[in-house]
Amino acid sequence: MQTLLLSASDSKTAAAAANLIMNGQLVAIPTETVYGLGANGLDEAAVAKIFEAKGRPQDNPLILHISGPEQIELFCHHIPQKAYDLAEAFWPGPLTIVLPAKDIVPKRTTGGLSTVAVRCPDCDVTREIIRLSGVPIAAPSANISGKPSTTTAEHVRHDHDGKIAAIVDGGSCRVGVESTIVDLTEARPRLLRPGGVTPEQLLEVLGDLVVDKAVTAQIDKDEVVKAPGMKYRHYAPSEPVVIVSGSREKAAEYIRSHFEPGDRVLCFEEELPLYEGCDPLSYGKEADVNTLSAGLFAALRELDDPSIHQVYARCPVGGGVAYAVQNRLKKAAAFHIVDAEEEA
Ligand code: TXA
Ligand code: MG
């Protein structure tokens, strides 16, 4: 199959992409977080193609992308006021809400769960595709399962050229890490995945938030978890990644003394001079966490190279968007963290 590359700025793109979606095809769509691999979320056969293209485990549910809060009730029931409060505060934007699913949503889409995740992306062309196709678009991140997510059309082409009908090129994704996921199906709201909408912002609207264990620790394959995706290895380049925490100087001391040929260093732009001779790669500025979230996956993809032995990574500290960057890096490192202050 020839994969069409459609430009988001072309006025015919939304209609062409919507037609492909209505015909049961796969179309990669841009969003403000990462590119998604989209299909008609109500069409089991189309959804099955997503799992096949990604090599995704069948029990890992998909997010339904909708055009606005008014569509929530089409696919969910028992909707608490909190869901509308969140939508009002953060949609369109990087927030996904988990609610009880209506029967119209196929079990293939929900990975067999009785709940469904919905989100309204902050991307004009993608919302237009949803509106024109008349269906919710199920879309996981467009990467091959387990690999770092796709934040450019080129990343998607690399993973799926010849396997999907089209890619809508909307440029680089602004946020760069996937949406925040909040589960509203229990008595207390639960954070399943941190993202561009921060825990602090959520608390302001919800007044209460439980952080799921999967956010902060490695989950065992056999454990029962709220977000099935969390138990799988994620975002990982082919070689092991270790996070080195601690001050700039102590971390550089530790990394430089352990560094061997074939290793790489993933660091902040401010730290590049400290790693001369160690082939450092910067993913953004420590002083501007938004550049780190926007640059993380492109850097991890660049480091996905079998000739690399080991990656030493520097991770931002603190809350806000840094909390999401920490989560993705820790998962890429399978929670392997060395504290350079203790090692010194
Ligand atoms: O920013 C994003 O959310 C991107 C863009 C494309 O919208 N999508 C994305 O999808 O990250 P994906 O499939 O890569 O990650 C979705 C996560 C998975 O970990 C999945 O297990 C979880 O959401 N999830 C989906 N439906 C769920 C549900 N009903 N209950 C709990 N977790 C759910
Ligand atoms: Mg993903």
CSV table of C-alpha atoms and ligand atoms in Angstrom, one decimal:
chain,number,residue,atom,x,y,z
A,1,MET,CA,0.0,0.0,0.0
A,2,GLN,CA,1.2,3.5,-0.8
A,3,THR,CA,1.0,5.7,2.3
A,4,LEU,CA,-0.3,9.2,1.3
A,5,LEU,CA,1.4,12.2,3.0
A,6,LEU,CA,-1.3,14.9,3.4
A,7,SER,CA,-0.4,18.4,4.6
A,8,ALA,CA,-2.5,19.8,7.5
A,9,SER,CA,-2.4,23.2,5.8
A,10,ASP,CA,-4.0,21.9,2.6
A,11,SER,CA,-7.7,22.7,2.6
A,12,LYS,CA,-8.6,19.3,1.1
A,13,THR,CA,-6.8,17.3,3.7
A,14,ALA,CA,-9.5,17.0,6.4
A,15,ALA,CA,-12.1,15.7,3.9
A,16,ALA,CA,-9.6,13.2,2.3
A,17,ALA,CA,-8.5,11.9,5.7
A,18,ALA,CA,-12.2,11.7,7.0
A,19,ASN,CA,-13.1,9.7,3.8
A,20,LEU,CA,-10.3,7.2,4.5
A,21,ILE,CA,-11.5,6.9,8.2
A,22,MET,CA,-15.1,6.3,7.1
A,23,ASN,CA,-13.8,3.5,4.7
A,24,GLY,CA,-12.2,1.7,7.6
A,25,GLN,CA,-8.6,2.7,6.8
A,26,LEU,CA,-5.8,3.8,9.2
A,27,VAL,CA,-4.8,7.4,9.1
A,28,ALA,CA,-2.0,8.9,11.3
A,29,ILE,CA,-3.2,12.2,12.8
A,30,PRO,CA,-1.3,15.0,14.4
A,31,THR,CA,-2.3,16.2,17.9
A,32,GLU,CA,-0.7,18.7,20.4
A,33,THR,CA,0.8,15.7,22.4
A,34,VAL,CA,2.0,13.1,19.9
A,35,TYR,CA,0.9,11.7,16.6
A,36,GLY,CA,-1.9,9.1,16.8
A,37,LEU,CA,-2.6,6.1,14.6
A,38,GLY,CA,-6.3,6.7,13.9
A,39,ALA,CA,-9.3,4.6,12.8
A,40,ASN,CA,-13.1,4.6,13.2
A,41,GLY,CA,-13.4,3.8,16.9
A,42,LEU,CA,-16.8,2.2,16.4
A,43,ASP,CA,-15.6,-0.2,13.7
A,44,GLU,CA,-14.1,-3.4,15.1
A,45,ALA,CA,-12.4,-4.4,11.9
A,46,ALA,CA,-10.8,-0.9,11.5
A,47,VAL,CA,-9.7,-0.9,15.2
A,48,ALA,CA,-8.2,-4.4,14.7
A,49,LYS,CA,-5.9,-2.9,12.1
A,50,ILE,CA,-4.5,-0.5,14.6
A,51,PHE,CA,-3.5,-3.3,16.9
A,52,GLU,CA,-1.9,-5.2,14.0
A,53,ALA,CA,0.1,-2.2,12.7
A,54,LYS,CA,1.5,-1.4,16.1
A,55,GLY,CA,2.0,-4.9,17.3
A,56,ARG,CA,-0.1,-3.8,20.3
A,57,PRO,CA,-1.3,-6.3,23.0
A,58,GLN,CA,-5.1,-6.8,22.6
A,59,ASP,CA,-5.9,-6.0,26.2
A,60,ASN,CA,-4.4,-2.5,25.9
A,61,PRO,CA,-7.4,-0.1,25.3
A,62,LEU,CA,-7.5,2.9,22.9
A,63,ILE,CA,-8.5,6.5,23.5
A,64,LEU,CA,-11.5,7.8,21.6
A,65,HIS,CA,-10.8,11.2,20.2
A,66,ILE,CA,-13.9,13.3,20.1
A,67,SER,CA,-14.7,16.8,18.8
A,68,GLY,CA,-15.9,18.3,22.1
A,69,PRO,CA,-17.6,17.8,25.5
A,70,GLU,CA,-21.0,17.5,23.9
A,71,GLN,CA,-19.9,14.1,22.5
A,72,ILE,CA,-19.0,12.6,25.8
A,73,GLU,CA,-22.6,11.4,26.4
A,74,LEU,CA,-22.6,9.6,23.0
A,75,PHE,CA,-20.0,7.1,24.3
A,76,CYS,CA,-20.2,7.2,28.1
A,77,HIS,CA,-22.8,6.9,30.8
A,78,HIS,CA,-22.9,7.8,34.5
A,79,ILE,CA,-21.0,10.9,33.7
A,80,PRO,CA,-20.1,12.9,36.8
A,81,GLN,CA,-20.2,16.7,36.8
A,82,LYS,CA,-16.4,16.5,37.4
A,83,ALA,CA,-16.0,15.2,33.8
A,84,TYR,CA,-17.6,18.3,32.4
A,85,ASP,CA,-15.6,20.5,34.8
A,86,LEU,CA,-12.4,19.0,33.5
A,87,ALA,CA,-13.5,19.3,29.9
A,88,GLU,CA,-14.4,22.9,30.4
A,89,ALA,CA,-11.1,23.7,32.0
A,90,PHE,CA,-8.7,21.7,29.7
A,91,TRP,CA,-10.4,20.8,26.4
A,92,PRO,CA,-9.4,21.0,23.7
A,93,GLY,CA,-6.1,19.9,25.2
A,94,PRO,CA,-3.8,17.2,26.6
A,95,LEU,CA,-6.3,15.5,29.0
A,96,THR,CA,-8.0,12.1,28.7
A,97,ILE,CA,-10.9,11.2,30.9
A,98,VAL,CA,-11.9,7.6,31.7
A,99,LEU,CA,-15.6,6.9,32.2
A,100,PRO,CA,-18.1,4.0,32.0
A,101,ALA,CA,-18.5,3.0,28.4
A,102,LYS,CA,-21.8,2.8,26.5
A,103,ASP,CA,-22.5,-0.5,24.6
A,104,ILE,CA,-22.0,1.3,21.3
A,105,VAL,CA,-18.2,1.3,22.0
A,106,PRO,CA,-16.8,-2.0,20.8
A,107,LYS,CA,-14.8,-4.2,23.3
A,108,ARG,CA,-12.0,-4.2,20.8
A,109,THR,CA,-11.6,-0.5,21.4
A,110,THR,CA,-11.8,-0.7,25.2
A,111,GLY,CA,-9.5,-3.8,25.4
A,112,GLY,CA,-12.4,-5.7,26.9
A,113,LEU,CA,-13.0,-3.1,29.7
A,114,SER,CA,-16.4,-1.7,30.7
A,115,THR,CA,-14.8,1.8,30.7
A,116,VAL,CA,-13.6,4.1,27.8
A,117,ALA,CA,-11.1,6.9,27.6
A,118,VAL,CA,-12.1,10.1,25.8
A,119,ARG,CA,-10.2,13.1,24.8
A,120,CYS,CA,-10.6,16.2,22.6
A,121,PRO,CA,-7.3,17.1,21.0
A,122,ASP,CA,-6.1,20.7,20.6
A,123,CYS,CA,-5.4,20.4,16.9
A,124,ASP,CA,-7.7,22.0,14.3
A,125,VAL,CA,-7.2,19.6,11.4
A,126,THR,CA,-7.7,16.6,13.6
A,127,ARG,CA,-10.9,17.9,15.2
A,128,GLU,CA,-12.1,18.7,11.7
A,129,ILE,CA,-11.4,15.1,10.6
A,130,ILE,CA,-13.4,13.8,13.5
A,131,ARG,CA,-16.3,16.1,12.7
A,132,LEU,CA,-16.3,15.3,9.0
A,133,SER,CA,-16.0,11.5,9.5
A,134,GLY,CA,-18.9,11.6,11.9
A,135,VAL,CA,-17.3,9.0,14.2
A,136,PRO,CA,-14.9,9.1,17.2
A,137,ILE,CA,-11.4,8.3,16.2
A,138,ALA,CA,-9.6,5.6,18.2
A,139,ALA,CA,-5.9,6.5,18.3
A,140,PRO,CA,-3.0,5.2,20.3
A,141,SER,CA,0.4,6.9,19.9
A,142,ALA,CA,1.5,6.0,16.4
A,143,ASN,CA,4.8,4.4,17.4
A,144,ILE,CA,5.4,0.6,17.1
A,145,SER,CA,4.4,-0.8,20.5
A,146,GLY,CA,7.1,-0.4,23.1
A,147,LYS,CA,9.1,2.2,21.2
A,148,PRO,CA,9.3,5.9,21.9
A,149,SER,CA,6.2,7.8,20.7
A,150,THR,CA,6.0,9.7,17.4
A,151,THR,CA,6.2,13.5,17.6
A,152,THR,CA,6.7,14.2,13.8
A,153,ALA,CA,5.1,12.9,10.6
A,154,GLU,CA,8.6,11.6,9.7
A,155,HIS,CA,8.6,9.4,12.9
A,156,VAL,CA,5.3,8.0,11.8
A,157,ARG,CA,6.6,7.4,8.2
A,158,HIS,CA,9.6,5.6,9.7
A,159,ASP,CA,7.4,3.2,11.7
A,160,HIS,CA,4.5,2.7,9.2
A,161,ASP,CA,5.4,3.6,5.7
A,162,GLY,CA,3.5,1.3,3.3
A,163,LYS,CA,1.3,-0.1,6.1
A,164,ILE,CA,-1.2,2.6,6.5
A,165,ALA,CA,-3.4,4.7,4.2
A,166,ALA,CA,-2.2,8.2,5.1
A,167,ILE,CA,-0.3,10.4,7.4
A,168,VAL,CA,-1.6,14.0,8.1
A,169,ASP,CA,1.5,16.1,8.6
A,170,GLY,CA,0.8,18.8,11.1
A,171,GLY,CA,4.5,19.5,12.0
A,172,SER,CA,6.2,18.8,15.3
A,173,CYS,CA,3.9,18.2,18.3
A,174,ARG,CA,3.9,21.1,20.7
A,175,VAL,CA,3.6,19.2,24.1
A,176,GLY,CA,5.6,16.2,23.0
A,177,VAL,CA,4.4,13.7,25.7
A,178,GLU,CA,1.1,12.0,25.7
A,179,SER,CA,-2.0,13.3,27.4
A,180,THR,CA,-2.7,13.2,31.1
A,181,ILE,CA,-5.1,10.4,31.9
A,182,VAL,CA,-7.7,10.8,34.8
A,183,ASP,CA,-10.0,8.0,35.8
A,184,LEU,CA,-13.4,9.2,37.0
A,185,THR,CA,-15.0,5.8,37.4
A,186,GLU,CA,-14.3,5.4,41.2
A,187,ALA,CA,-15.2,7.4,44.2
A,188,ARG,CA,-12.0,9.4,44.0
A,189,PRO,CA,-10.4,10.8,40.8
A,190,ARG,CA,-7.2,8.8,39.9
A,191,LEU,CA,-4.3,10.0,37.9
A,192,LEU,CA,-3.3,7.1,35.6
A,193,ARG,CA,-0.7,8.9,33.5
A,194,PRO,CA,0.8,12.4,34.0
A,195,GLY,CA,1.0,14.7,30.9
A,196,GLY,CA,0.7,18.3,29.7
A,197,VAL,CA,-2.2,19.0,32.1
A,198,THR,CA,-0.3,18.9,35.5
A,199,PRO,CA,-1.4,17.3,38.8
A,200,GLU,CA,-1.5,20.8,40.3
A,201,GLN,CA,-3.9,22.0,37.6
A,202,LEU,CA,-6.1,18.9,38.1
A,203,LEU,CA,-6.3,19.4,41.8
A,204,GLU,CA,-7.5,23.0,41.3
A,205,VAL,CA,-10.5,21.7,39.4
A,206,LEU,CA,-11.1,18.3,41.2
A,207,GLY,CA,-10.0,19.2,44.8
A,208,ASP,CA,-8.8,15.6,45.2
A,209,LEU,CA,-6.6,13.2,43.2
A,210,VAL,CA,-5.1,9.8,43.9
A,211,VAL,CA,-1.9,9.0,42.0
A,212,ASP,CA,-2.0,5.5,40.6
A,213,LYS,CA,0.9,3.2,41.5
A,214,ALA,CA,1.7,2.6,37.8
A,215,VAL,CA,2.8,6.3,37.6
A,216,THR,CA,5.6,5.9,40.1
A,217,ALA,CA,6.7,2.3,40.0
A,218,GLN,CA,7.4,-0.6,37.7
A,219,ILE,CA,4.3,-2.8,37.4
A,220,ASP,CA,4.6,-6.5,37.3
A,221,LYS,CA,3.3,-8.2,34.1
A,222,ASP,CA,0.7,-10.2,36.0
A,223,GLU,CA,-0.5,-7.4,38.2
A,224,VAL,CA,-4.1,-6.1,37.7
A,225,VAL,CA,-3.9,-2.4,36.9
A,226,LYS,CA,-6.3,0.4,36.1
A,227,ALA,CA,-4.4,1.4,32.9
A,228,PRO,CA,-3.5,-1.8,31.1
A,229,GLY,CA,-0.8,0.0,29.0
A,230,MET,CA,1.2,0.8,32.1
A,231,LYS,CA,2.5,-2.8,32.7
A,232,TYR,CA,4.2,-3.0,29.3
A,233,ARG,CA,7.7,-1.8,28.6
A,234,HIS,CA,7.5,1.6,27.1
A,235,TYR,CA,9.2,4.4,25.3
A,236,ALA,CA,12.4,2.4,25.3
A,237,PRO,CA,15.3,2.5,22.9
A,238,SER,CA,17.0,-0.8,22.1
A,239,GLU,CA,19.7,-0.4,24.7
A,240,PRO,CA,19.4,0.0,28.5
A,241,VAL,CA,18.9,3.5,29.8
A,242,VAL,CA,19.9,4.5,33.3
A,243,ILE,CA,18.9,7.8,34.9
A,244,VAL,CA,21.6,9.6,36.8
A,245,SER,CA,20.1,11.9,39.4
A,246,GLY,CA,21.9,14.5,41.6
A,247,SER,CA,23.5,17.9,41.0
A,248,ARG,CA,24.9,18.8,37.6
A,249,GLU,CA,28.5,18.4,38.8
A,250,LYS,CA,28.1,15.1,40.7
A,251,ALA,CA,26.2,13.5,37.9
A,252,ALA,CA,28.8,14.5,35.4
A,253,GLU,CA,31.5,13.1,37.6
A,254,TYR,CA,29.6,9.8,37.9
A,255,ILE,CA,28.8,9.5,34.2
A,256,ARG,CA,32.3,10.5,33.0
A,257,SER,CA,33.9,7.9,35.3
A,258,HIS,CA,31.6,5.1,34.1
A,259,PHE,CA,31.4,6.1,30.5
A,260,GLU,CA,32.7,3.6,27.9
A,261,PRO,CA,33.0,3.8,24.1
A,262,GLY,CA,29.6,3.0,22.6
A,263,ASP,CA,27.7,4.6,25.5
A,264,ARG,CA,25.7,7.8,25.0
A,265,VAL,CA,24.7,10.7,27.3
A,266,LEU,CA,21.2,12.2,27.1
A,267,CYS,CA,21.3,15.6,29.0
A,268,PHE,CA,20.1,19.1,29.2
A,269,GLU,CA,21.4,21.7,26.8
A,270,GLU,CA,23.0,23.6,29.7
A,271,GLU,CA,25.1,20.5,30.5
A,272,LEU,CA,26.5,19.8,27.0
A,273,PRO,CA,30.0,21.3,27.9
A,274,LEU,CA,30.3,18.9,30.8
A,275,TYR,CA,30.2,15.9,28.5
A,276,GLU,CA,32.7,16.8,25.9
A,277,GLY,CA,34.1,13.6,24.4
A,278,CYS,CA,31.1,11.6,25.6
A,279,ASP,CA,28.9,12.2,22.5
A,280,PRO,CA,26.2,14.0,24.5
A,281,LEU,CA,22.7,14.6,23.0
A,282,SER,CA,20.5,17.4,24.5
A,283,TYR,CA,16.7,17.0,24.5
A,284,GLY,CA,16.0,20.6,25.7
A,285,LYS,CA,16.7,23.2,28.3
A,286,GLU,CA,16.5,22.4,32.0
A,287,ALA,CA,15.5,26.0,32.5
A,288,ASP,CA,12.4,25.5,30.2
A,289,VAL,CA,10.7,22.2,30.9
A,290,ASN,CA,8.4,22.6,27.9
A,291,THR,CA,11.4,22.2,25.6
A,292,LEU,CA,12.3,18.9,27.5
A,293,SER,CA,8.8,17.4,27.0
A,294,ALA,CA,8.8,18.5,23.3
A,295,GLY,CA,12.2,17.1,22.6
A,296,LEU,CA,12.2,13.9,24.7
A,297,PHE,CA,10.8,11.3,22.3
A,298,ALA,CA,12.7,12.6,19.2
A,299,ALA,CA,15.9,12.2,21.3
A,300,LEU,CA,14.9,8.7,22.5
A,301,ARG,CA,14.2,7.7,18.9
A,302,GLU,CA,17.6,9.0,17.8
A,303,LEU,CA,19.1,6.8,20.6
A,304,ASP,CA,17.2,3.7,19.4
A,305,ASP,CA,20.3,2.3,17.7
A,306,PRO,CA,21.6,-1.3,18.3
A,307,SER,CA,25.2,0.0,18.1
A,308,ILE,CA,24.7,1.9,21.4
A,309,HIS,CA,25.5,0.0,24.5
A,310,GLN,CA,24.1,2.1,27.3
A,311,VAL,CA,22.5,5.5,27.7
A,312,TYR,CA,23.1,7.7,30.8
A,313,ALA,CA,20.1,10.1,31.1
A,314,ARG,CA,19.5,13.3,33.0
A,315,CYS,CA,16.0,13.9,34.3
A,316,PRO,CA,14.3,17.2,35.4
A,317,VAL,CA,13.1,17.4,39.0
A,318,GLY,CA,9.9,18.9,40.4
A,319,GLY,CA,6.2,19.0,39.6
A,320,GLY,CA,4.3,20.4,36.7
A,321,VAL,CA,5.2,19.2,33.3
A,322,ALA,CA,8.5,17.9,34.7
A,323,TYR,CA,6.5,15.2,36.5
A,324,ALA,CA,5.4,13.9,33.1
A,325,VAL,CA,8.9,14.0,31.7
A,326,GLN,CA,10.1,12.1,34.7
A,327,ASN,CA,7.4,9.4,34.2
A,328,ARG,CA,8.4,8.8,30.6
A,329,LEU,CA,12.1,8.8,31.2
A,330,LYS,CA,11.7,6.4,34.2
A,331,LYS,CA,9.6,4.1,32.1
A,332,ALA,CA,12.2,4.2,29.3
A,333,ALA,CA,14.8,3.3,31.9
A,334,ALA,CA,12.6,0.6,33.5
A,335,PHE,CA,12.9,2.6,36.7
A,336,HIS,CA,16.7,2.1,36.8
A,337,ILE,CA,18.0,5.2,38.7
A,338,VAL,CA,21.4,5.9,40.2
A,339,ASP,CA,21.8,8.8,42.7
A,340,ALA,CA,25.2,10.4,41.9
A,341,GLU,CA,25.2,12.1,45.3
A,342,GLU,CA,25.2,8.7,47.1
A,343,GLU,CA,27.7,7.2,44.7
A,344,ALA,CA,30.2,10.0,45.0
B,1,TXA,O1,-1.8,12.1,24.0
B,1,TXA,C1,-2.4,11.0,23.8
B,1,TXA,O2,-3.1,10.5,24.7
B,1,TXA,C2,-2.1,10.2,22.5
B,1,TXA,C3,-2.7,11.0,21.4
B,1,TXA,C4,-2.6,10.2,20.1
B,1,TXA,O3,-4.0,11.3,21.7
B,1,TXA,N1,-2.6,8.9,22.6
B,1,TXA,C5,-2.0,7.9,23.4
B,1,TXA,O4,-2.6,6.6,23.3
B,1,TXA,O5,-1.1,8.1,24.1
B,1,TXA,P1,-1.9,5.3,23.8
B,1,TXA,O6,-2.7,4.2,23.4
B,1,TXA,O7,-0.5,5.3,23.4
B,1,TXA,O8,-2.0,5.4,25.4
B,1,TXA,C6,-3.2,5.3,26.0
B,1,TXA,C7,-3.1,4.8,27.4
B,1,TXA,C8,-2.7,3.4,27.4
B,1,TXA,O9,-1.8,3.2,28.5
B,1,TXA,C9,-4.0,2.7,27.8
B,1,TXA,O10,-3.8,1.5,28.6
B,1,TXA,C10,-4.8,3.8,28.6
B,1,TXA,O11,-4.4,4.9,27.9
B,1,TXA,N2,-6.2,3.6,28.5
B,1,TXA,C11,-7.0,3.6,27.4
B,1,TXA,N3,-8.3,3.4,27.7
B,1,TXA,C12,-8.3,3.1,29.1
B,1,TXA,C13,-9.4,2.8,30.0
B,1,TXA,N4,-10.6,2.6,29.6
B,1,TXA,N5,-9.0,2.6,31.3
B,1,TXA,C14,-7.7,2.8,31.7
B,1,TXA,N6,-6.7,3.1,30.9
B,1,TXA,C15,-7.0,3.3,29.6
B,2,MG,MG,1.5,4.9,23.5
